[in-house]
Coordinates of C-alpha atoms in Angstrom, one line a residue:
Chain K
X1 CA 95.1 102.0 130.0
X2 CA 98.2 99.8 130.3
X3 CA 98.3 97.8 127.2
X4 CA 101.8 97.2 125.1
X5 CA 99.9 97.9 122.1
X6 CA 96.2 98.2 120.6
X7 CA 95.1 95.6 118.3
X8 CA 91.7 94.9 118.6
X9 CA 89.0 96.3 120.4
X10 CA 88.6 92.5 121.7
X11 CA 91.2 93.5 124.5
X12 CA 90.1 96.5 125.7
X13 CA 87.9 96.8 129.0
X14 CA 84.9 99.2 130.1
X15 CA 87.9 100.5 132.8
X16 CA 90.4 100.8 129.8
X17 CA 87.5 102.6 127.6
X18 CA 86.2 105.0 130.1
X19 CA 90.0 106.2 130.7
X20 CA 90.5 106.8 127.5
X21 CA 87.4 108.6 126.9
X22 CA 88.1 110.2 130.3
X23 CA 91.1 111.6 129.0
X24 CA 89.6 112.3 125.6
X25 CA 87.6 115.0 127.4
X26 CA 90.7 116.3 129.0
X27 CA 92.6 117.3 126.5
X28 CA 89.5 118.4 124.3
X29 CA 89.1 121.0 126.9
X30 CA 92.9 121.6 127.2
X31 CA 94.8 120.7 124.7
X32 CA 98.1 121.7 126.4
X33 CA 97.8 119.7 129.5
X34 CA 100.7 117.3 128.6
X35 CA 102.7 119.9 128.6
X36 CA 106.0 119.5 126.9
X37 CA 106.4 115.1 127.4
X38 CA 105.9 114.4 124.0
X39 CA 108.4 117.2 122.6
X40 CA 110.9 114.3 121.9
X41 CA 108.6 111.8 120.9
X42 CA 107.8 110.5 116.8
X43 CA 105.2 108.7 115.4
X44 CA 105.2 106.4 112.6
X45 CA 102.7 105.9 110.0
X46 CA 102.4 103.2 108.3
X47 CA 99.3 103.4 105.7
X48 CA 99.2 100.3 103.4
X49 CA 96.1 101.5 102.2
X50 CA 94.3 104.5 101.3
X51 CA 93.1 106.6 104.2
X52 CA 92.0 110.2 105.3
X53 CA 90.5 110.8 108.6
X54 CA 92.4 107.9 110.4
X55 CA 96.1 109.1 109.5
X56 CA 95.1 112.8 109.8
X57 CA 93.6 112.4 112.7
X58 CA 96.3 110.7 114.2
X59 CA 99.1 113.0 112.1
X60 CA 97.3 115.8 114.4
X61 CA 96.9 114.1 117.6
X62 CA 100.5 113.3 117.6
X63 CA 101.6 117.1 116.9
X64 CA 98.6 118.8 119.1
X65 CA 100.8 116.6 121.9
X66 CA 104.1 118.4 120.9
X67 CA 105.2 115.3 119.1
X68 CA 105.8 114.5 115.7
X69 CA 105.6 111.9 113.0
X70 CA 107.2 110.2 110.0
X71 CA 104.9 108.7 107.6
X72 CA 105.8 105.8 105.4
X73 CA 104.7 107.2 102.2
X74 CA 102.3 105.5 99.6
X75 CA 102.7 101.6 98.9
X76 CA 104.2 102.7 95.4
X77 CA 107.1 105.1 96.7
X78 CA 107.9 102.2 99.3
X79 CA 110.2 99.1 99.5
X80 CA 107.0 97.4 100.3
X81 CA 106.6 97.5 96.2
X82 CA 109.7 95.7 96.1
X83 CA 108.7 92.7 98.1
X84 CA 109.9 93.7 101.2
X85 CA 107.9 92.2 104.2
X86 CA 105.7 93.8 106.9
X87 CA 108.0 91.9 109.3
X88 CA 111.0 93.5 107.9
X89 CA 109.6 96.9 107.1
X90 CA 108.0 97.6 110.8
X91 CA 111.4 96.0 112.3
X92 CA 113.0 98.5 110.3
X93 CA 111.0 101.6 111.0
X94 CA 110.8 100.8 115.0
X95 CA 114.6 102.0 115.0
X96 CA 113.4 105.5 113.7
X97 CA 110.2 106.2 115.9
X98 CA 108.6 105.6 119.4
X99 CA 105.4 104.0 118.2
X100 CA 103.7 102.6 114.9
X101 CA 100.3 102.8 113.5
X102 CA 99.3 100.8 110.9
X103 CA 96.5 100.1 107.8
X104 CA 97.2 97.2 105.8
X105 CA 94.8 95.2 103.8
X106 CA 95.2 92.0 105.8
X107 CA 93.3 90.8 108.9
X108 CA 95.6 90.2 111.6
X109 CA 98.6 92.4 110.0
X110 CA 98.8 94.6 113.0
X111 CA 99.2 91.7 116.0
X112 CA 101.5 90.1 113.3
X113 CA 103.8 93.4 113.3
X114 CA 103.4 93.6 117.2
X115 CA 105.4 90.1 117.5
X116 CA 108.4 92.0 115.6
X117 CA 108.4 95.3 117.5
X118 CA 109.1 96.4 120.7
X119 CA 107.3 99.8 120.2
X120 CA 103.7 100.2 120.3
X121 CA 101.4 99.5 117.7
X122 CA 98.2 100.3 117.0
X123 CA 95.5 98.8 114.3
X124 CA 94.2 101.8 112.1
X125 CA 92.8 98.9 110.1
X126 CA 93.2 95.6 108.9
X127 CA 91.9 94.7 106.0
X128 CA 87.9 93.1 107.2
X129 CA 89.0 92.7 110.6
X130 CA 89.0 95.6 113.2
X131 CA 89.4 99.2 113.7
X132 CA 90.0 100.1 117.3
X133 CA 90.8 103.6 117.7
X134 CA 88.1 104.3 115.3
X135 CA 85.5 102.5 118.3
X136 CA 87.4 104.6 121.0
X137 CA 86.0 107.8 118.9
X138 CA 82.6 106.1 118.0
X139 CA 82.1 105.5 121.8
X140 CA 83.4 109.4 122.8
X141 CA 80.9 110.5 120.4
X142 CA 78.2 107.7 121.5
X143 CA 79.2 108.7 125.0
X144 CA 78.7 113.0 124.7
X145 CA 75.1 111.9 122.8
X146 CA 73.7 109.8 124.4
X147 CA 75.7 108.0 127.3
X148 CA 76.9 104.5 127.3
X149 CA 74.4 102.5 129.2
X150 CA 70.8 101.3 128.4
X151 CA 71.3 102.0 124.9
X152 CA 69.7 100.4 122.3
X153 CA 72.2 100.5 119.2
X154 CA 71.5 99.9 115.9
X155 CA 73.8 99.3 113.3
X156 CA 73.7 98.8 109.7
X157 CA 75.1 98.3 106.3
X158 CA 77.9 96.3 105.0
X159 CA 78.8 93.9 108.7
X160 CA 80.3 91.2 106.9
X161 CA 83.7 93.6 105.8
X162 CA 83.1 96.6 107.8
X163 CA 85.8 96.0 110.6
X164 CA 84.5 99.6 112.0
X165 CA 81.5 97.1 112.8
X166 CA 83.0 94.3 114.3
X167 CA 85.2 96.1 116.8
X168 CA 82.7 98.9 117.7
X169 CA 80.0 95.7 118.4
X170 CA 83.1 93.9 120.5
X171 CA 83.7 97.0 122.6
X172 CA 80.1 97.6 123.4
X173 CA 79.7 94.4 125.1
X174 CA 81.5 96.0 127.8
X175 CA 78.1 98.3 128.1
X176 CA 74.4 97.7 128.6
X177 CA 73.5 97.6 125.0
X178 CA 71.1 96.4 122.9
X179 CA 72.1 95.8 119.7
X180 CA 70.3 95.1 116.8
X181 CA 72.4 94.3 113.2
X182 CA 70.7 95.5 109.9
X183 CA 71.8 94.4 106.7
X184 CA 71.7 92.5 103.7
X185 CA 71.8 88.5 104.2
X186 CA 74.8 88.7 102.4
X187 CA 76.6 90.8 104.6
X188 CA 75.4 89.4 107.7
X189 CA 77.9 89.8 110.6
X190 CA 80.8 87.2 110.3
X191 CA 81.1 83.8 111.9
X192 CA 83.9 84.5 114.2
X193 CA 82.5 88.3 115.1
X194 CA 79.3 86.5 116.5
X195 CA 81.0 83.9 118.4
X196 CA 82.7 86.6 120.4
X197 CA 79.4 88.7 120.5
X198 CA 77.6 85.6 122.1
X199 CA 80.3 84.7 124.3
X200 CA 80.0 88.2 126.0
X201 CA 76.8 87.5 126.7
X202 CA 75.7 90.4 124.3
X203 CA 71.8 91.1 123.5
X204 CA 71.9 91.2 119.5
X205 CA 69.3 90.7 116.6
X206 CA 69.6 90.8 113.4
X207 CA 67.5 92.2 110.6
X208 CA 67.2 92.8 106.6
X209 CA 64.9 95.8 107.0
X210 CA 65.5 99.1 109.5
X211 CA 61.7 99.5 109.6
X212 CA 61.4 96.6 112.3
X213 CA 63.7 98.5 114.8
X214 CA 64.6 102.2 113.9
X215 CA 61.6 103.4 116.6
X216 CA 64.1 101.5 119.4
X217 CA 67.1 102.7 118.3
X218 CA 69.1 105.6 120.6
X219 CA 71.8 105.5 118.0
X220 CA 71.8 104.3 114.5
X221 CA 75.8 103.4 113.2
X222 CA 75.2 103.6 109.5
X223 CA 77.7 102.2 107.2
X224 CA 78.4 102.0 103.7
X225 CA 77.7 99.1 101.3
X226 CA 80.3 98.3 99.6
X227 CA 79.6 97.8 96.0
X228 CA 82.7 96.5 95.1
X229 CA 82.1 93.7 97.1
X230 CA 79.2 92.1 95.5
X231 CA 80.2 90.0 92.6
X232 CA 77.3 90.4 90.7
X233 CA 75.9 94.5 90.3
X234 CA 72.2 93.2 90.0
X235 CA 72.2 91.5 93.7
X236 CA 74.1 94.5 94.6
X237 CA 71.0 97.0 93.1
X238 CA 68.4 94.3 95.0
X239 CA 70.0 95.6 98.3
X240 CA 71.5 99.5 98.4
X241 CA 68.0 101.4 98.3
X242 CA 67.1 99.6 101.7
X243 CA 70.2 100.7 103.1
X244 CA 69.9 104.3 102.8
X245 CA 68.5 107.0 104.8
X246 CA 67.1 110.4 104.4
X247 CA 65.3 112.8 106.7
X248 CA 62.2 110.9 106.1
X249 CA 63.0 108.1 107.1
X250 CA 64.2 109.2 110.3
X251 CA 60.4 110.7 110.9
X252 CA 59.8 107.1 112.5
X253 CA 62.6 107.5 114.7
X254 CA 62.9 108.7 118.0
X255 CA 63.7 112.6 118.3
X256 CA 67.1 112.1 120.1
X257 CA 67.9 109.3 117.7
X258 CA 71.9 110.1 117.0
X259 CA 73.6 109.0 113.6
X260 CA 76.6 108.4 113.5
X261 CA 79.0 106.9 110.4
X262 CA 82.2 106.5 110.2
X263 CA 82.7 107.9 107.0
X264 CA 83.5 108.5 104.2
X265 CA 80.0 108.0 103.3
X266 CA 78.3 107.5 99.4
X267 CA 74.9 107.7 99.2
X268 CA 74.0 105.7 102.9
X269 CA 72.7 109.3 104.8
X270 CA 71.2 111.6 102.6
X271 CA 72.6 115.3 102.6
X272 CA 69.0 116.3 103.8
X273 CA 70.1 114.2 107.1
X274 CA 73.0 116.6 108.0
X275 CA 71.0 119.3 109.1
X276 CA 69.0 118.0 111.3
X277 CA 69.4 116.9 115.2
X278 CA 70.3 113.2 114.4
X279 CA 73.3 113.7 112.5
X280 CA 76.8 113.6 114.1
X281 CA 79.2 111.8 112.1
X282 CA 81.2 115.2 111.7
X283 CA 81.6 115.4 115.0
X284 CA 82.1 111.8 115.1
X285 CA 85.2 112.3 113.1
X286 CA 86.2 115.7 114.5
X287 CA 86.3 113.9 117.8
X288 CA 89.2 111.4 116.3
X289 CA 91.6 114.0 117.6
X290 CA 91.3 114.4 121.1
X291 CA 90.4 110.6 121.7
X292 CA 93.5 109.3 120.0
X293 CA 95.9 112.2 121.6
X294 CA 94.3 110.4 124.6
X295 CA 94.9 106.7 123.2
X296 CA 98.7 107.6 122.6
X297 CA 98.9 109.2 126.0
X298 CA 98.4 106.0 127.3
X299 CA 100.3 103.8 124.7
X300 CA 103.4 105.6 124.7
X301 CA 105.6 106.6 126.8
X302 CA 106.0 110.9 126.8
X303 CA 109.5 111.1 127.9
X304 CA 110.4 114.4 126.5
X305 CA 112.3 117.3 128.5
X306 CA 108.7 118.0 130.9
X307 CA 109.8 114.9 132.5
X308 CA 113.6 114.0 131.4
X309 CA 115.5 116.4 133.0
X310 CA 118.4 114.7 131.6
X311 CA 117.3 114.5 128.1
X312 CA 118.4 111.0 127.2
X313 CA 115.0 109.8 126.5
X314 CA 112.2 110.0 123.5
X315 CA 112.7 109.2 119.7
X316 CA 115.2 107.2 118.4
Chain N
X1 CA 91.7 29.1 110.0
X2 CA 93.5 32.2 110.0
X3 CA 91.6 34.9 107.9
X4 CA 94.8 36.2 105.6
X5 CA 93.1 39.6 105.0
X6 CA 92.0 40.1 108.9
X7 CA 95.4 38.9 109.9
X8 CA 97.1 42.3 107.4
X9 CA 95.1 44.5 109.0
X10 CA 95.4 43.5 112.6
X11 CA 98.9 42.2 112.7
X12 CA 101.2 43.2 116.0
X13 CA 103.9 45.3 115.8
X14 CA 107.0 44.7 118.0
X15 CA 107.7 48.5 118.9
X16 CA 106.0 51.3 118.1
X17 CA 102.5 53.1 118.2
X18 CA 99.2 52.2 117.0
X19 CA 97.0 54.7 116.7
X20 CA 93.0 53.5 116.8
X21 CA 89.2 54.6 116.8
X22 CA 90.5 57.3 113.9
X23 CA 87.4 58.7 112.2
X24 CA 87.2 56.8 109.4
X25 CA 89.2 58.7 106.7
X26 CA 91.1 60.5 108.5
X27 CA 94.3 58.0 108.6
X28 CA 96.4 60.0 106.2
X29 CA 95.6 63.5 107.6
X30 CA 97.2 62.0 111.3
X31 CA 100.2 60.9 109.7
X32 CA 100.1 64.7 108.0
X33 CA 99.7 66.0 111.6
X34 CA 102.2 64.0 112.4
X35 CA 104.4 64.9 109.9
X36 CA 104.8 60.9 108.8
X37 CA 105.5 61.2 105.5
X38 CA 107.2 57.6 104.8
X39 CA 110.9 59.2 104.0
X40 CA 111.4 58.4 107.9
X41 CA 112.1 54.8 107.0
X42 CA 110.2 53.5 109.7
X43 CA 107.0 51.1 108.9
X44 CA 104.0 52.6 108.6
X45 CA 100.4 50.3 108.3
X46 CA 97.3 51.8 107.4
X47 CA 93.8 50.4 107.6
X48 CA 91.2 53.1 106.3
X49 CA 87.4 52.5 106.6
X50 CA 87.5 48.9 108.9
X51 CA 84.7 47.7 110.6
X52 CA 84.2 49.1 114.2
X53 CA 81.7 48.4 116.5
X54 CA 82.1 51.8 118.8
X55 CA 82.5 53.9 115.4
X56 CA 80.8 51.9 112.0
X57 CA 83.6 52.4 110.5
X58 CA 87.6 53.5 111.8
X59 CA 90.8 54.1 110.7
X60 CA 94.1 52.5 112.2
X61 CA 97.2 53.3 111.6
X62 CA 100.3 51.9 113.3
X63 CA 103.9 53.5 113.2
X64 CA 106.5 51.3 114.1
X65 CA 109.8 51.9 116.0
X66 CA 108.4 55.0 117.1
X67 CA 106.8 56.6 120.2
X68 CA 104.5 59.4 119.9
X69 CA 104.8 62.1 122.7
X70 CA 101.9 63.3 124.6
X71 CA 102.2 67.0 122.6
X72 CA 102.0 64.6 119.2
X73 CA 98.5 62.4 120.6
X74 CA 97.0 66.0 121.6
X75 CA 96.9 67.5 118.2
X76 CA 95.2 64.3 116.7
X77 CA 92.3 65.1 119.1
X78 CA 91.5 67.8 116.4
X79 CA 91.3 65.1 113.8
X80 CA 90.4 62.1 115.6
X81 CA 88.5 63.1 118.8
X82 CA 87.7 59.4 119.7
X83 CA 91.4 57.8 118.9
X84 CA 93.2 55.6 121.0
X85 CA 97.2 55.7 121.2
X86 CA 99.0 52.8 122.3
X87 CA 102.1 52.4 122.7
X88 CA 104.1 49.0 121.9
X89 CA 107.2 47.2 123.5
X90 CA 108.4 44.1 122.5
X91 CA 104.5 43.3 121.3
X92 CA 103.2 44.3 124.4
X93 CA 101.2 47.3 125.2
X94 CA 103.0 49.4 127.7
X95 CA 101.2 52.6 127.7
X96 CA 97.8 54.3 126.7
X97 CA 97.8 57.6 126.4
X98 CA 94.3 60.2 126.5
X99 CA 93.7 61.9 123.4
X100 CA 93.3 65.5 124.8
X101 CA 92.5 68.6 122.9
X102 CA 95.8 71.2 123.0
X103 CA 94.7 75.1 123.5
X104 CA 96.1 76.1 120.8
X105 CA 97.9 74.7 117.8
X106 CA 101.2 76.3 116.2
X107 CA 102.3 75.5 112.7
X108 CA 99.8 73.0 111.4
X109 CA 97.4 74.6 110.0
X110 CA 96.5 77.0 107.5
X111 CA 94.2 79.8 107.5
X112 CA 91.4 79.3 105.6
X113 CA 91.1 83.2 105.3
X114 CA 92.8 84.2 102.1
X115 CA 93.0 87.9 103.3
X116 CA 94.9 86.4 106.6
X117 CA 98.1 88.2 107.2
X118 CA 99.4 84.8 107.7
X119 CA 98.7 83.3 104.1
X120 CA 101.1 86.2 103.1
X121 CA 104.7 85.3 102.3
X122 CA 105.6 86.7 106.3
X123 CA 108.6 84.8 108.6
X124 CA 105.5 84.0 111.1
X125 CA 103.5 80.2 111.8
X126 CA 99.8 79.9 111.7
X127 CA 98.4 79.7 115.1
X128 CA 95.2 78.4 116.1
X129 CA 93.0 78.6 119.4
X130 CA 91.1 75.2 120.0
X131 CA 87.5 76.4 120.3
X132 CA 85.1 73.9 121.8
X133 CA 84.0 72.8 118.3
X134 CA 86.8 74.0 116.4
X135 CA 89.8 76.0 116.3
X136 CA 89.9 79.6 115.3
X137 CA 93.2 81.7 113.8
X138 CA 95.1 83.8 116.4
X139 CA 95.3 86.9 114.0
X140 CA 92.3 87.0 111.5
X141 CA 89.8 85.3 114.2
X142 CA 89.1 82.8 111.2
X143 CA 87.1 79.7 112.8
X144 CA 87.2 76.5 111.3
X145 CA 84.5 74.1 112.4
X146 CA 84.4 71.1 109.6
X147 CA 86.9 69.4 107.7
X148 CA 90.2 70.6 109.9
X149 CA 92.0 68.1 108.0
X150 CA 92.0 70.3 104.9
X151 CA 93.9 72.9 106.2
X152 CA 96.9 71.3 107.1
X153 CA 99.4 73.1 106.8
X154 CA 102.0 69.5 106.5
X155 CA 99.8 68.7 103.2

């Protein structure tokens, strides 16, 4: 993959995926195969909001390469809580490391901070908008379960916010799959999400009830609806129950169905679901490791001793 | 007889542009696009909601001692898809120029996306793709389909 930086999944292509996955497998098999490149080399994070897996995940990837990482700290113990910009603050922090990832509550904050950097950047989340790296996982995951063709995909829960959603739907158009969108009318997938899904020439339907296509379904992406969304708890209560599975409700399905979610979950998949053959959204997250040592491989640029015999190159 | 009404709203200018066919309403949003504001000190005559037999109704509006560049006519396609741009010498018409839609527009509009990165107090300009029945924001992916005029960012 030979992008500057990774915004949305929007830009990535079935070549760039399967590398990535490709190399995913790789280093899940061997974790040492970069050898010492990265020994040099530090990672910022930059979490505007709260966040476990993604910034672990990519805390370990960075340090399972031989690398290492500075992390911005909490909103609160940053000069972001003094007004300070996200212009200004990744300008600043580029000088200390050789890439940034970044959470931050606003769509389009990451190809904003990308215009002020020279370093690569990758979207661990902005605000309702997308989630790339998170696809790149979703898709090894989808990939070791099920392949990556002639799938029939469903997914379901909150589409409107969940940016999980709209860049794991973007990236699949790259694939020969079906996809079929459950949710509440309220949380229908958004405008600009479906223009792009149309103008891929994607298959989709969409659906208030799972019952009408979870005995299609190869993989169900469940999601959680987000009840701090709704402004009104009573529309909110008209909606959740339909959302959620259990190991019943999977008796309709197909018996290679896989779940997948991209956690943390609430009360979406029963704990009676974990046990069984569908579930592997622990794995799912598990697999955020390898695939995003693999996504830095390609984004930046390992130039520690393995390769520098003169030592004048990696972090700043 | 000279009509004195039909004779304000149609009077020649000596140098300048006159803008026609505007979707009727639309006349102060152009000269917002255009970032006419009147402290230019050039003469500025507006007819909203006239009679036209292509439109129903239209909007003119005619800018005097100035010439609008082609970059300046393409943006009011997003306003005023039908408009005609004429450009005046000495009460002659010396030029039309096409209304043509831009590919993307930088610094005119706002997002209508709250949660936009852009609507945040950041040292960057809005910038918009032109859709085919819109225009849709660069970094939130934001379309706008109806009533562009309201998110000028000139307003």
């Amino acid at each position: 993959m030979r992008h500057d930086h990774l915004l949305s999944a929007g830009q990535l292509t079935r070549e760039d995926i399967e590398a990535v996955l490709d190399r995913a497998a790789e280093l899940d098999a061997d974790p040492g195969a970069v050898g010492d490149r990265y020994a040099d080399t530090l990672l910022a994070l930059c979490f505007f909001e709260p966040s476990t897996r993604t910034k672990m995940s990519f805390d370990t990837a960075m340090k399972r390469l031989g690398g290492d990482t500075v992390d911005m700290g909490t909103v609160e113990s940053s000069s972001v809580k003094k007004g300070e910009s996200l212009a200004d603050t990744v300008r600043v922090i580029e000088g200390y490391a050789d890439g940034i990832v970044l959470r931050h509550p606003s769509e389009g904050a990451a190809k904003l901070a990308s215009q002020f950097v020279d370093v690569p950047v990758v979207n661990a989340g902005d605000g309702a908008g997308q989630h790339p790296s998170q696809t790149l996982l979703d898709l090894y995951t989808m990939r070791e379960r099920a392949g990556l063709d002639d799938l029939t995909v469903g997914i379901m829960g909150d589409l409107k916010y969940g940016r999980t959603v709209h860049s794991l739907a973007s990236a699949l158009t790259n694939f020969d799959a079906r996809m079929h969108f459950v949710s509440p009318e309220s949380l229908r997938l958004p405008r600009g999400v479906q223009f792009d899904l149309h103008d891929a020439g994607a298959r989709l339907r969409e659906h208030t009830d799972l019952d009408e296509v979870l005995g299609e379904l190869d993989v169900l992406y469940v999601t959680r609806i987000q009840r701090e969304r709704f402004p009104d708890e009573n529309e909110y209560q008209k909606v959740a129950g339909q959302y959620q599975i259990d190991a019943a409700t999977l008796e309709a399905a197909k018996d290679d169905l896989t779940v997948m979610h991209p956690l943390p979950r609430v009360d979406e998949i029963a704990p009676d679901v974990d046990t069984t053959e569908y579930a592997a959204y622990f794995a799912q997250a598990h697999n955020g490791v390898p695939v995003r040592m693999a996504l830095l491989d390609g984004l930046l640029d390992g130039n520690g001793a393995g390769d520098d015999a003169a030592g004048d190159g990696g972090a700043r | 007889m000279s009509d004195p009404e039909r004779e304000l709203r149609v009077s020649k200018i000596r140098d300048g542009t006159v803008i026609d066919h505007i979707t009727g309403g639309q006349a102060l949003n152009v000269l917002a696009i255009l970032g006419i504001d009147g402290d230019e000190g050039v003469g500025v005559s507006i007819g909203m909601n006239v009679p036209s037999d292509k439109l129903g109704t239209k909007d003119v509006v005619k800018v005097e001692d100035r010439e609008l560049s082609q970059g300046e006519v393409d943006v009011l396609s997003l306003l005023a898809p039908e408009a005609t741009v004429n450009i005046v010498r000495e009460f002659e018409v010396v030029d039309k120029k096409r209304v043509e839609r831009p590919a993307r527009v930088v610094g005119l509009l706002t997002c209508p996306n709250h949660n936009c990165i852009t609507n945040a107090d950041e040292p960057v300009e809005s910038a918009f793709g032109v859709v085919d029945d819109g225009v849709r924001c660069e970094f939130c992916g934001e379309i706008v389909r109806e009533d562009i005029g309201d998110h000028l960012a000139v307003h």
